[in-house]
Structure formats: C-alpha cells, structure tokens
Short mmCIF file of C-alpha atoms and ligand atoms in Angstrom, two decimals:
data_model
loop_
_atom_site.label_atom_id
_atom_site.label_comp_id
_atom_site.label_asym_id
_atom_site.label_seq_id
_atom_site.Cartn_x
_atom_site.Cartn_y
_atom_site.Cartn_z
CA MET P 1095 144.21 124.73 36.44
CA LYS P 1096 142.46 121.55 34.89
CA ILE P 1097 143.52 118.90 36.73
CA LEU P 1098 142.84 115.16 35.68
CA LEU P 1099 141.90 112.69 38.67
CA THR P 1100 142.59 109.11 38.06
CA GLY P 1101 140.28 107.01 39.65
CA GLY P 1102 138.90 110.19 40.76
CA ALA P 1103 135.43 108.27 42.05
CA GLY P 1104 137.13 106.09 44.57
CA TYR P 1105 137.95 106.65 48.04
CA ILE P 1106 141.15 108.81 47.93
CA GLY P 1107 139.96 110.46 44.92
CA SER P 1108 136.97 111.68 45.53
CA HIS P 1109 138.28 113.72 48.78
CA ILE P 1110 140.66 114.92 46.61
CA ALA P 1111 138.13 116.17 44.12
CA VAL P 1112 136.41 118.15 46.94
CA GLU P 1113 139.55 119.46 48.14
CA LEU P 1114 140.54 120.51 44.80
CA CYS P 1115 137.48 122.16 44.05
CA ASN P 1116 137.72 123.71 47.22
CA GLN P 1117 140.68 125.71 46.19
CA GLY P 1118 139.44 126.81 42.79
CA TYR P 1119 141.07 123.94 40.79
CA GLU P 1120 139.00 122.70 37.79
CA VAL P 1121 138.83 119.24 37.97
CA ILE P 1122 137.59 116.14 35.44
CA ILE P 1123 137.55 113.05 36.59
CA GLY P 1124 138.25 109.44 34.79
CA ASP P 1125 137.38 105.93 36.55
CA ASN P 1126 136.01 102.99 35.03
CA PHE P 1127 133.67 102.38 38.70
CA SER P 1128 136.13 98.46 39.29
CA ASN P 1129 136.30 99.63 43.29
CA SER P 1130 133.65 102.58 43.13
CA LYS P 1131 130.27 103.32 42.34
CA PRO P 1132 128.75 105.88 39.84
CA GLU P 1133 126.35 107.05 42.81
CA VAL P 1134 129.69 108.80 44.38
CA LEU P 1135 129.37 111.46 41.68
CA ASN P 1136 126.21 112.88 42.53
CA LYS P 1137 127.63 113.22 45.82
CA ILE P 1138 131.01 114.95 45.15
CA ASN P 1139 128.69 117.36 43.19
CA THR P 1140 126.69 117.82 45.99
CA ILE P 1141 129.26 118.65 48.60
CA VAL P 1142 131.17 121.10 45.90
CA GLY P 1143 128.04 122.65 44.34
CA LYS P 1144 128.49 121.98 41.29
CA GLU P 1145 128.94 119.67 38.52
CA ILE P 1146 132.29 117.91 38.15
CA GLU P 1147 133.41 116.59 34.69
CA PHE P 1148 133.36 113.02 34.47
CA HIS P 1149 134.84 110.40 31.88
CA GLU P 1150 134.12 106.35 31.94
CA ILE P 1151 137.52 105.47 31.27
CA ASP P 1152 140.19 102.36 31.58
CA PHE P 1153 143.14 104.24 31.68
CA THR P 1154 144.85 100.53 30.40
CA ASN P 1155 142.96 101.49 27.15
CA LYS P 1156 145.94 103.73 25.53
CA GLU P 1157 144.00 104.79 22.66
CA ALA P 1158 140.85 105.99 25.24
CA THR P 1159 143.43 107.84 27.10
CA PHE P 1160 145.01 109.69 24.42
CA GLU P 1161 141.70 110.61 23.50
CA LEU P 1162 140.83 112.12 26.56
CA PHE P 1163 144.07 114.12 26.64
CA GLU P 1164 143.36 114.93 23.25
CA LYS P 1165 139.76 116.31 23.94
CA SER P 1166 140.58 117.65 27.40
CA ASN P 1167 142.97 120.47 28.04
CA ILE P 1168 144.53 119.01 30.90
CA ASP P 1169 147.15 121.28 32.71
CA ALA P 1170 148.67 118.29 35.49
CA VAL P 1171 147.23 114.69 36.27
CA ILE P 1172 147.07 113.02 39.78
CA HIS P 1173 147.12 109.49 39.05
CA LEU P 1174 145.19 107.27 41.35
CA ALA P 1175 143.92 104.47 38.97
CA GLY P 1176 144.85 101.38 40.26
CA LEU P 1177 143.80 97.98 42.30
CA LYS P 1178 144.50 98.26 45.37
CA ALA P 1179 144.09 94.82 47.87
CA VAL P 1180 147.42 93.31 48.65
CA GLY P 1181 145.77 89.87 49.47
CA GLU P 1182 144.12 89.67 46.00
CA SER P 1183 147.60 90.64 43.89
CA CYS P 1184 148.75 87.49 45.16
CA ILE P 1185 146.59 85.62 43.70
CA MET P 1186 146.00 87.70 40.42
CA PRO P 1187 149.70 89.16 39.61
CA ILE P 1188 149.03 89.34 36.17
CA GLU P 1189 145.96 91.72 36.61
CA TYR P 1190 147.79 93.84 39.09
CA TYR P 1191 151.08 94.22 36.92
CA ARG P 1192 148.84 95.00 33.67
CA ASN P 1193 146.31 97.24 35.48
CA ASN P 1194 148.68 99.10 37.48
CA ILE P 1195 152.01 99.44 35.15
CA VAL P 1196 149.99 99.63 31.86
CA SER P 1197 148.18 102.72 33.18
CA THR P 1198 150.78 104.65 33.85
CA LEU P 1199 152.55 103.88 31.00
CA ASN P 1200 149.84 105.24 29.10
CA ILE P 1201 149.27 108.22 31.19
CA ALA P 1202 152.87 109.23 31.08
CA GLU P 1203 153.04 108.61 27.12
CA ALA P 1204 149.53 110.61 26.53
CA MET P 1205 151.46 113.59 29.21
CA LYS P 1206 154.49 113.88 26.64
CA LYS P 1207 152.30 113.67 23.39
CA TYR P 1208 150.11 116.59 24.79
CA ASP P 1209 152.65 118.37 26.70
CA VAL P 1210 151.47 118.01 29.84
CA ARG P 1211 154.02 118.33 32.67
CA ASN P 1212 152.77 118.02 35.94
CA LEU P 1213 152.21 114.60 37.35
CA VAL P 1214 151.05 113.54 41.13
CA PHE P 1215 151.26 110.06 41.66
CA SER P 1216 149.70 107.49 44.33
CA SER P 1217 152.41 105.81 45.89
CA SER P 1218 152.40 104.06 49.24
CA ALA P 1219 154.61 103.20 52.40
CA THR P 1220 154.16 99.53 51.34
CA VAL P 1221 157.10 100.34 49.28
CA TYR P 1222 159.71 100.59 52.42
CA GLY P 1223 158.95 96.67 52.57
CA VAL P 1224 159.91 95.51 56.23
CA PRO P 1225 161.15 98.67 58.15
CA LYS P 1226 164.40 98.18 59.43
CA GLU P 1227 164.43 101.55 61.57
CA LEU P 1228 161.39 104.01 62.29
CA PRO P 1229 160.12 106.35 61.42
CA LEU P 1230 160.50 106.01 58.05
CA LYS P 1231 161.89 108.41 55.83
CA GLU P 1232 161.92 109.25 51.88
CA GLY P 1233 165.48 108.32 51.47
CA MET P 1234 165.16 104.91 53.19
CA PRO P 1235 165.67 101.77 51.30
CA THR P 1236 162.52 99.95 49.56
CA SER P 1237 161.25 96.94 48.78
CA CYS P 1238 158.20 94.91 48.90
CA THR P 1239 156.26 91.86 49.89
CA ASN P 1240 153.63 91.33 47.45
CA PRO P 1241 152.57 92.25 44.15
CA TYR P 1242 150.43 95.23 44.56
CA GLY P 1243 153.30 96.84 46.53
CA TRP P 1244 155.75 95.88 43.24
CA THR P 1245 153.51 97.55 40.98
CA LYS P 1246 154.03 100.78 43.30
CA LEU P 1247 157.35 100.47 43.90
CA MET P 1248 157.66 99.86 39.66
CA ASN P 1249 155.38 102.94 39.06
CA GLU P 1250 157.95 104.82 41.18
CA GLN P 1251 160.97 103.61 39.08
CA ILE P 1252 159.28 104.44 35.78
CA LEU P 1253 158.30 107.97 36.79
CA THR P 1254 162.07 108.45 37.71
CA ASP P 1255 163.58 107.17 34.85
CA ILE P 1256 160.79 109.80 32.75
CA SER P 1257 161.67 112.62 34.73
CA LYS P 1258 165.33 111.77 34.09
CA ALA P 1259 164.74 111.83 30.43
CA ASN P 1260 162.40 114.91 30.60
CA PRO P 1261 163.59 117.38 32.19
CA SER P 1262 160.92 119.93 32.17
CA PHE P 1263 158.70 117.09 33.46
CA SER P 1264 157.89 117.82 37.22
CA VAL P 1265 156.83 114.60 39.55
CA VAL P 1266 155.51 113.69 42.62
CA LEU P 1267 155.69 110.68 44.36
CA LEU P 1268 153.03 110.59 47.24
CA ARG P 1269 153.46 107.41 49.58
CA TYR P 1270 150.38 106.79 51.89
CA PHE P 1271 150.39 105.42 55.09
CA ASN P 1272 147.13 104.28 56.50
CA PRO P 1273 144.09 106.80 55.23
CA ILE P 1274 140.78 106.19 57.42
CA GLY P 1275 137.97 108.71 58.15
CA ALA P 1276 135.29 110.15 55.88
CA HIS P 1277 134.75 113.59 54.77
CA GLU P 1278 132.12 115.40 57.32
CA SER P 1279 129.47 115.79 55.14
CA GLY P 1280 129.09 111.75 55.62
CA LEU P 1281 128.48 111.62 51.89
CA ILE P 1282 131.63 110.19 50.44
CA GLY P 1283 133.97 107.91 52.47
CA GLU P 1284 135.36 104.18 52.08
CA ASP P 1285 132.47 101.56 51.22
CA PRO P 1286 134.82 98.28 49.81
CA ASN P 1287 132.88 95.87 47.86
CA GLY P 1288 132.63 92.22 50.12
CA ILE P 1289 134.42 91.56 53.31
CA PRO P 1290 136.88 94.74 54.03
CA ASN P 1291 140.54 93.50 54.46
CA ASN P 1292 141.38 96.96 55.82
CA LEU P 1293 140.81 97.59 59.67
CA MET P 1294 138.45 100.83 59.79
CA PRO P 1295 135.84 99.52 57.37
CA TYR P 1296 135.93 96.03 59.10
CA ILE P 1297 135.24 98.25 62.50
CA THR P 1298 132.58 99.96 60.99
CA ARG P 1299 130.84 96.86 59.73
CA VAL P 1300 130.87 95.20 62.96
CA ALA P 1301 129.86 98.52 64.57
CA LYS P 1302 126.52 98.36 62.03
CA GLY P 1303 126.08 94.25 63.23
CA VAL P 1304 126.79 93.52 59.64
CA LEU P 1305 129.42 91.31 60.89
CA PRO P 1306 129.74 89.68 64.41
CA GLU P 1307 132.96 90.78 65.91
CA LEU P 1308 136.63 91.71 64.81
CA ASN P 1309 139.38 89.63 64.34
CA ILE P 1310 142.44 90.95 65.70
CA PHE P 1311 145.23 89.81 63.68
CA GLY P 1312 148.08 88.86 66.95
CA ASN P 1313 148.65 90.30 69.95
CA ASP P 1314 152.32 88.81 70.35
CA TYR P 1315 153.96 91.80 68.01
CA PRO P 1316 156.88 93.69 70.03
CA THR P 1317 154.47 96.74 70.26
CA LYS P 1318 153.31 98.44 73.54
CA ASP P 1319 150.16 96.27 73.49
CA GLY P 1320 151.10 93.42 71.26
CA THR P 1321 149.09 94.47 68.33
CA GLY P 1322 150.22 95.82 64.85
CA VAL P 1323 150.99 99.72 65.17
CA ARG P 1324 149.96 101.93 61.82
CA ASP P 1325 150.57 105.62 61.21
CA TYR P 1326 146.75 106.75 60.49
CA ILE P 1327 145.65 109.46 58.79
CA HIS P 1328 142.37 111.79 57.88
CA VAL P 1329 141.59 110.97 54.30
CA VAL P 1330 140.52 114.92 54.43
CA ASP P 1331 144.22 115.63 55.58
CA LEU P 1332 145.63 113.27 53.09
CA ALA P 1333 143.54 114.86 50.14
CA LYS P 1334 144.66 118.44 50.96
CA GLY P 1335 148.61 117.24 50.68
CA HIS P 1336 147.36 116.27 46.66
CA VAL P 1337 146.51 119.97 46.60
CA ASP P 1338 149.79 121.21 48.20
CA ALA P 1339 151.71 118.51 46.05
CA ILE P 1340 149.75 120.20 42.72
CA LYS P 1341 151.24 123.49 43.62
CA PHE P 1342 155.08 122.29 44.46
CA VAL P 1343 154.76 120.55 40.85
CA GLU P 1344 153.64 123.92 38.96
CA THR P 1345 156.80 125.63 40.68
CA HIS P 1346 159.39 122.86 40.69
CA ALA P 1347 161.24 120.37 37.88
CA GLY P 1348 162.05 117.32 38.46
CA ILE P 1349 160.95 114.26 40.74
CA GLU P 1350 160.15 114.54 44.46
CA ILE P 1351 158.96 112.02 47.09
CA PHE P 1352 157.09 112.67 49.87
CA ASN P 1353 155.67 110.95 53.03
CA LEU P 1354 152.18 111.59 53.96
CA GLY P 1355 151.46 110.23 57.63
CA THR P 1356 151.00 112.21 60.99
CA GLY P 1357 154.10 110.54 62.62
CA VAL P 1358 151.95 108.71 65.11
CA GLY P 1359 151.68 105.36 65.41
CA TYR P 1360 148.78 103.48 66.95
CA SER P 1361 147.88 100.54 67.89
CA VAL P 1362 144.81 98.06 66.77
CA LEU P 1363 143.56 98.20 70.25
CA ASP P 1364 143.83 101.82 70.12
CA ILE P 1365 142.13 102.10 67.51
CA VAL P 1366 139.36 99.53 68.76
CA LYS P 1367 138.76 101.86 71.83
CA THR P 1368 139.05 105.17 70.47
CA PHE P 1369 136.13 104.27 68.10
CA SER P 1370 134.37 102.99 70.93
CA LYS P 1371 134.25 105.92 73.00
CA VAL P 1372 133.94 108.37 70.10
CA ASN P 1373 130.97 106.82 68.81
CA ASN P 1374 129.48 105.04 72.27
CA ILE P 1375 129.39 101.52 70.15
CA GLU P 1376 130.80 98.38 71.70
CA ILE P 1377 133.42 96.71 68.95
CA PRO P 1378 133.08 93.12 69.90
CA TYR P 1379 136.76 91.43 68.87
CA GLN P 1380 139.06 88.24 69.35
CA ILE P 1381 142.64 88.03 69.09
CA VAL P 1382 143.33 85.52 66.16
CA GLY P 1383 146.73 84.35 65.06
CA ARG P 1384 148.95 87.08 62.93
CA ARG P 1385 148.08 87.74 59.02
CA ASP P 1386 150.69 86.68 56.47
CA GLY P 1387 152.95 89.51 55.44
CA ASP P 1388 152.09 92.69 58.62
CA VAL P 1389 154.54 94.46 60.10
CA ALA P 1390 154.61 95.07 63.63
CA GLU P 1391 155.15 98.84 63.51
CA CYS P 1392 155.17 101.51 60.51
CA TYR P 1393 154.82 105.22 60.87
CA ALA P 1394 156.34 108.10 58.83
CA ASP P 1395 158.59 110.78 59.20
CA PRO P 1396 156.18 113.46 57.78
CA SER P 1397 158.87 116.24 58.25
CA LYS P 1398 159.92 117.01 54.80
CA ALA P 1399 156.62 117.15 53.48
CA LYS P 1400 155.92 120.23 56.58
CA GLU P 1401 159.31 121.67 54.99
CA GLU P 1402 158.67 121.70 51.51
CA LEU P 1403 154.84 120.96 50.66
CA GLY P 1404 153.73 123.25 53.79
CA TRP P 1405 151.66 120.50 54.67
CA ILE P 1406 150.84 118.85 58.03
CA ALA P 1407 148.12 116.41 58.93
CA THR P 1408 145.71 118.24 61.27
CA LYS P 1409 142.96 115.43 62.45
CA SER P 1410 142.66 113.68 65.43
CA LEU P 1411 142.37 109.88 65.64
CA GLU P 1412 138.86 111.24 67.18
CA ASP P 1413 138.32 112.64 64.42
CA MET P 1414 139.36 109.55 61.89
CA CYS P 1415 136.78 107.45 64.22
CA ARG P 1416 133.88 109.52 64.56
CA ASP P 1417 134.07 110.38 61.15
CA SER P 1418 134.22 107.07 59.38
CA TRP P 1419 131.21 105.85 61.56
CA ASN P 1420 129.19 109.02 60.49
CA PHE P 1421 129.63 107.93 57.17
CA ALA P 1422 129.23 104.32 57.55
CA LYS P 1423 126.20 104.61 59.73
CA ASN P 1424 124.12 106.46 56.67
CA ASN P 1425 125.52 104.60 53.85
N1 UFG L 2896 143.62 94.35 61.16
C1 UFG L 2896 143.19 93.65 62.12
N2 UFG L 2896 142.07 93.11 61.73
C2 UFG L 2896 141.41 93.11 60.37
C3 UFG L 2896 142.23 94.00 59.45
C4 UFG L 2896 143.32 94.52 59.91
O1 UFG L 2896 143.58 93.18 63.34
O2 UFG L 2896 140.36 92.63 60.20
C5 UFG L 2896 144.87 95.02 61.66
C6 UFG L 2896 146.41 94.39 61.02
O3 UFG L 2896 146.64 93.39 61.09
C7 UFG L 2896 147.29 95.47 60.82
C8 UFG L 2896 146.32 96.99 60.84
O4 UFG L 2896 144.90 96.48 61.31
O5 UFG L 2896 147.95 95.59 62.13
C9 UFG L 2896 145.72 97.57 59.62
O6 UFG L 2896 145.75 96.87 58.77
P1 UFG L 2896 145.28 97.32 57.32
O7 UFG L 2896 144.75 96.08 56.53
O8 UFG L 2896 143.77 98.05 57.67
O9 UFG L 2896 146.07 98.41 56.98
P2 UFG L 2896 147.83 97.88 56.73
O10 UFG L 2896 148.89 98.28 56.83
O11 UFG L 2896 147.74 96.26 56.76
O12 UFG L 2896 147.93 98.06 54.75
C10 UFG L 2896 147.77 99.53 54.45
C11 UFG L 2896 147.20 99.12 53.35
C12 UFG L 2896 148.15 98.66 51.94
C13 UFG L 2896 149.24 99.61 52.29
C14 UFG L 2896 149.95 99.29 53.67
C15 UFG L 2896 150.96 100.32 53.50
O13 UFG L 2896 146.11 98.65 53.07
O14 UFG L 2896 147.08 98.98 51.01
O15 UFG L 2896 148.70 100.27 54.25
O16 UFG L 2896 151.84 100.30 54.64
F1 UFG L 2896 149.78 99.09 51.20
#
C-alpha cells in the first residue's frame, strides 16, 4: 500500500514515516518545509535504510495537489500538514484558516477525483476546549479557544460531512494529546524554530544552556502540585497509532474518532523532575503567571483506541524524557 503523508517532514510526520516503512508500507512524503528542514528526509532514509519518495508541495495549491494524485497511485492519505502554534494563530487567523482548511479541502477533493478512499486526519485534544469532565472521551462536547483549535474542529466537521455524502469513504480522526520524546536513534525529533512554545523543547534548550531557565506558567491550579497537568505521549507510540489507524480504514467505511493519549496526567513539575533525574541535568526554573488559554488539567480516556484499533501507548515518562534529550543534545 502506498501512503501519502502530508507534512511528513515534520516532528510527528517523520516518526510516522519510519513506523509505516517498518511495517512494509510504501510512503510518499509531501511537505513545503514551512516548519521543518530538508535534512530530516536524509535522516528518515538513514533510519529506514532506503530512499523515501518526496515531493516539495504546498497543499493549499490545488493544481499541485491534483498533479501529485494524478501521477502517484496513492492508496491512502495521512493528512498532517498544517500550521500548529496556538499563540501565532490568534495573531494570524486568516493564514491559519486559509492554510489548514484549504489544504484539507484540496486533499479531500483530489481523493474523490482519483478514487482514494482512506484518510487518517491529524486532530488534537484542543477540540475538547475547557474540559468539564475528565478523562476526555471521544463523545464529549467540543469547543475551542483559539483559531488553531477551530481549524482542527472545522476540519473534523468537513471530513464528517464528506464521509456522510460518500459512504465508501473511510476516515479516522486522531485526537493527539501532548506528544514529546523522539526516535531512539536520536536522528529525528522536535526542533522548533525560534523560542519554543511547548514545554519539552523549552526544557531541552534550558538543558543545553541556550535558554537560562524554564518559566512555569502558574503553580496555583487545582492540581496535585499547582502546575498544569497534561497527557504526555511518546511520539513513537503516537506514530504507531497511525499505522493502526491505516489498518482500520482499510477495513471499515465511515468515520471514527480516536483519542491518542496514555490516560495518565503529569504536572509540569513531574516533567521537570523526571527529566532532571533521567538525564542527570538540573533544570533551573521560576514560577511565573498563568499563560492565557491554558487549562488546569487535560488527559485522555484512550480505551476506544485500545478496543477498536488494538493500540496502546507503551513508553514511560522516563523514556520520553531520555529520548527527548538524546535527540536535543545531538541536534
Ligand atoms: N508550560 C510551561 N512553560 C513553558 C511551556 C509550557 O509551564 O514554557 C506548561 C503549560 O502551561 C502547560 C504544559 O506546560 O501546563 C504543557 O504546555 P505545552 O505548550 O507543551 O502544551 P499544551 O498542552 O498547551 O498544548 C498542546 C499542543 C497544542 C494542542 C494542545 C492540545 O501544543 O497544539 O496540546 O491539548 F492544541
């Protein structure tokens, strides 16, 4: 089976490419390097021991998208390409809506035209908005607090409507919790441009001495130690969930939603302490005010993915902290 991976040079996409190849799938990566580097492709090739087909493409370009489908004999699509910074989306909503919605429409239209029926879409736990009840289950109400989140929720709605109108279409929406960690080779991992927004890349830059200390956004939340609690998931576990989702779409029509998380919440201080212990590096930090838009706690009920995809997260927080540092110190 030949799988198109949009955004396949990115942090999550590069790990999915590796896992798909490990399972014998043929992979085509389409990416415009808007938040990734061409060197990642060589690293993926090194890990899998062969050259993966690559196309530099912007999926908001309909002509280019159709051309790729025309020439490539694609059997299924994993659609990850998109802008993904919450804060930036509040400053640049037009770019976020255009990029994230138009690319999905172009891909869905190309799939219809070229009779490609299987799609796995990269969604986010952000679509649960401010959780009223925990753990989060797929059927719970959705809402968003920022344009990035709305693009994920709108794409979910668009794909739901398309799958209703096209009963042979098979779609899986994967709601990711907080991916951290890196491939055990240390070759691929998360390497954002500029000052990181997310916790783990910030911690690794403090560990490297590039940034002086971590700012912990609030210690007055109603959590066990007052800091925010999230469901951190190893990116390799997350990537394996996509392989299971591809197997699922091959054999099921219609649309299904799955949480990809561990079901366990860790606080910011848990992460800092575990990172320090596993890697033997002190992470200096200061407590600052809460970050706008943050929720106290967010973690998944991943039982639906276990029952229907046969997927569970197997890596520990120690694995996540060790692998994040192993990548960061070499890159
Ligand atoms: N945090 C800090 N200091 C930092 C960065 C983060 O204390 O420098 C804290 C946050 O306040 C939060 C936790 O670390 O409590 C995790 O923050 P991240 O920014 O790493 O992750 P978020 O949970 O805020 O957001 C992530 C993704 C979003 C996605 C969301 C879904 O980055 O894309 O999960 O729940 F929408």
